[in-house]
Tab-separated table of C-alpha atoms in Angstrom:
chain	number	residue	atom	x	y	z
A	1	MET	CA	59.046	96.464	64.844
A	2	PRO	CA	61.771	95.265	67.182
A	3	VAL	CA	61.628	91.967	69.032
A	4	THR	CA	60.802	92.909	72.609
A	5	VAL	CA	62.556	90.960	75.343
A	6	ALA	CA	62.232	90.937	79.131
A	7	ILE	CA	64.675	89.387	81.590
A	8	VAL	CA	63.888	87.627	84.860
A	9	GLU	CA	67.212	86.999	86.623
A	10	ASP	CA	68.127	87.476	90.282
A	11	ASN	CA	71.807	88.193	89.591
A	12	ALA	CA	71.867	91.956	88.962
A	13	ASP	CA	75.191	91.878	87.079
A	14	LEU	CA	74.025	89.156	84.683
A	15	ARG	CA	70.639	90.842	84.284
A	16	GLY	CA	72.367	94.099	83.323
A	17	THR	CA	74.716	92.348	80.916
A	18	LEU	CA	71.817	90.570	79.203
A	19	ALA	CA	69.895	93.853	78.941
A	20	ARG	CA	72.897	95.548	77.303
A	21	VAL	CA	73.391	92.666	74.847
A	22	ILE	CA	69.741	92.776	73.836
A	23	GLY	CA	69.594	96.571	73.720
A	24	ARG	CA	72.610	96.792	71.421
A	25	ALA	CA	71.409	94.094	69.028
A	26	PRO	CA	69.759	95.451	65.888
A	27	GLY	CA	66.035	94.754	65.868
A	28	HIS	CA	65.854	93.984	69.604
A	29	GLN	CA	64.589	95.984	72.569
A	30	CYS	CA	64.786	95.129	76.271
A	31	VAL	CA	61.422	96.168	77.724
A	32	GLY	CA	61.751	94.877	81.288
A	33	GLN	CA	64.174	93.564	83.890
A	34	TYR	CA	63.099	91.728	87.025
A	35	GLY	CA	65.035	90.235	89.922
A	36	ASP	CA	62.315	87.853	91.093
A	37	ALA	CA	59.241	86.008	89.866
A	38	GLU	CA	56.743	88.016	91.866
A	39	SER	CA	57.737	91.388	90.412
A	40	ALA	CA	57.978	89.807	86.944
A	41	LEU	CA	54.424	88.494	87.175
A	42	ALA	CA	53.261	91.988	88.188
A	43	GLY	CA	55.213	93.824	85.465
A	44	LEU	CA	55.325	91.546	82.435
A	45	PRO	CA	51.626	91.912	81.543
A	46	LYS	CA	52.284	95.667	81.150
A	47	ASP	CA	55.543	95.117	79.218
A	48	LYS	CA	54.003	92.524	76.861
A	49	PRO	CA	57.372	91.193	75.657
A	50	ASN	CA	57.637	88.850	72.695
A	51	VAL	CA	60.256	86.791	74.559
A	52	VAL	CA	61.195	86.360	78.216
A	53	LEU	CA	64.592	85.079	79.329
A	54	MET	CA	63.787	83.344	82.648
A	55	ASP	CA	66.195	82.146	85.325
A	56	ILE	CA	65.187	78.819	86.891
A	57	ASN	CA	66.656	79.397	90.356
A	58	LEU	CA	64.939	82.517	91.639
A	59	PRO	CA	64.336	83.525	95.273
A	60	GLU	CA	60.884	82.641	96.638
A	61	MET	CA	58.935	81.371	93.595
A	62	ASN	CA	61.186	79.536	91.128
A	63	GLY	CA	61.285	80.142	87.394
A	64	VAL	CA	59.342	76.983	86.536
A	65	GLU	CA	56.333	78.092	88.589
A	66	CYS	CA	56.705	81.621	87.226
A	67	VAL	CA	56.484	80.289	83.653
A	68	ARG	CA	53.350	78.339	84.531
A	69	LYS	CA	51.664	81.497	85.863
A	70	LEU	CA	53.048	83.760	83.142
A	71	LYS	CA	51.681	81.554	80.353
A	72	LEU	CA	48.192	81.893	81.862
A	73	ALA	CA	48.468	85.698	81.748
A	74	LEU	CA	50.432	85.988	78.474
A	75	PRO	CA	49.933	82.796	76.435
A	76	GLU	CA	51.570	84.276	73.309
A	77	THR	CA	54.776	85.274	75.118
A	78	LEU	CA	57.655	82.912	74.437
A	79	VAL	CA	59.920	81.892	77.308
A	80	VAL	CA	63.516	80.695	77.128
A	81	MET	CA	64.869	79.398	80.425
A	82	LEU	CA	68.334	80.355	81.648
A	83	THR	CA	70.161	77.932	83.887
A	84	ALA	CA	73.644	77.439	85.224
A	85	TYR	CA	73.096	73.696	85.437
A	86	GLU	CA	72.018	70.967	83.086
A	87	ASP	CA	69.369	69.852	85.573
A	88	THR	CA	67.015	67.711	83.497
A	89	GLU	CA	64.236	67.728	86.103
A	90	ASN	CA	63.978	71.536	86.091
A	91	ILE	CA	64.493	71.766	82.337
A	92	PHE	CA	61.711	69.285	81.572
A	93	GLY	CA	59.522	70.918	84.218
A	94	SER	CA	60.076	74.278	82.516
A	95	LEU	CA	59.130	72.898	79.120
A	96	GLU	CA	56.067	71.238	80.610
A	97	ALA	CA	55.090	74.566	82.220
A	98	GLY	CA	55.199	76.292	78.831
A	99	ALA	CA	58.803	77.347	78.152
A	100	SER	CA	59.926	77.000	74.554
A	101	GLY	CA	63.595	76.272	75.191
A	102	TYR	CA	66.543	76.672	77.512
A	103	LEU	CA	70.021	78.126	77.486
A	104	LEU	CA	72.951	77.660	79.772
A	105	LYS	CA	73.987	80.928	81.411
A	106	ARG	CA	77.484	80.471	80.046
A	107	SER	CA	76.121	80.810	76.482
A	108	LYS	CA	77.796	83.486	74.380
A	109	SER	CA	75.911	86.666	73.492
A	110	VAL	CA	75.483	85.557	69.888
A	111	GLU	CA	73.975	82.243	71.076
A	112	ILE	CA	71.452	84.104	73.237
A	113	LEU	CA	70.447	86.347	70.339
A	114	ASP	CA	70.241	83.305	68.039
A	115	ALA	CA	67.982	81.559	70.579
A	116	ILE	CA	65.664	84.583	70.660
A	117	LYS	CA	65.463	84.497	66.869
A	118	GLU	CA	64.972	80.725	66.823
A	119	VAL	CA	62.135	80.744	69.355
A	120	ARG	CA	60.396	83.550	67.418
A	121	THR	CA	60.421	81.403	64.271
A	122	GLY	CA	58.892	78.394	66.010
A	123	GLY	CA	62.095	76.677	67.089
A	124	SER	CA	62.974	75.279	70.473
A	125	PRO	CA	66.513	76.405	71.356
A	126	MET	CA	68.420	74.039	73.625
A	127	THR	CA	72.031	74.171	74.723
A	128	ALA	CA	73.858	71.184	76.088
A	129	HIS	CA	77.551	72.032	76.002
């Protein structure tokens, strides 16, 4: 069975790029794409992804609060935060809310796929470069 991944990212271009990267990777399937937390919280329980790539800076509800609510609905779903900044307050808040790791948005495709694999095997992917 493929690893199912959903994306919560307000930048449509980046969201599409991430979906293509995941969709083309052997053993991976993108099952959902959302531009905001509210629609993600409505759709993700139906998608039931193994992993969610979650932007921190979303319109309205931010990604940290979305993770907190998502983990109540889907406690087994793993969340990797995506951020453009190395903002320790938001990163630690995300981890406290239930995220398993974080990636910088400038990460290469192979690093994103590696992080998905790592989080699925119990790791906690973190980028700091």
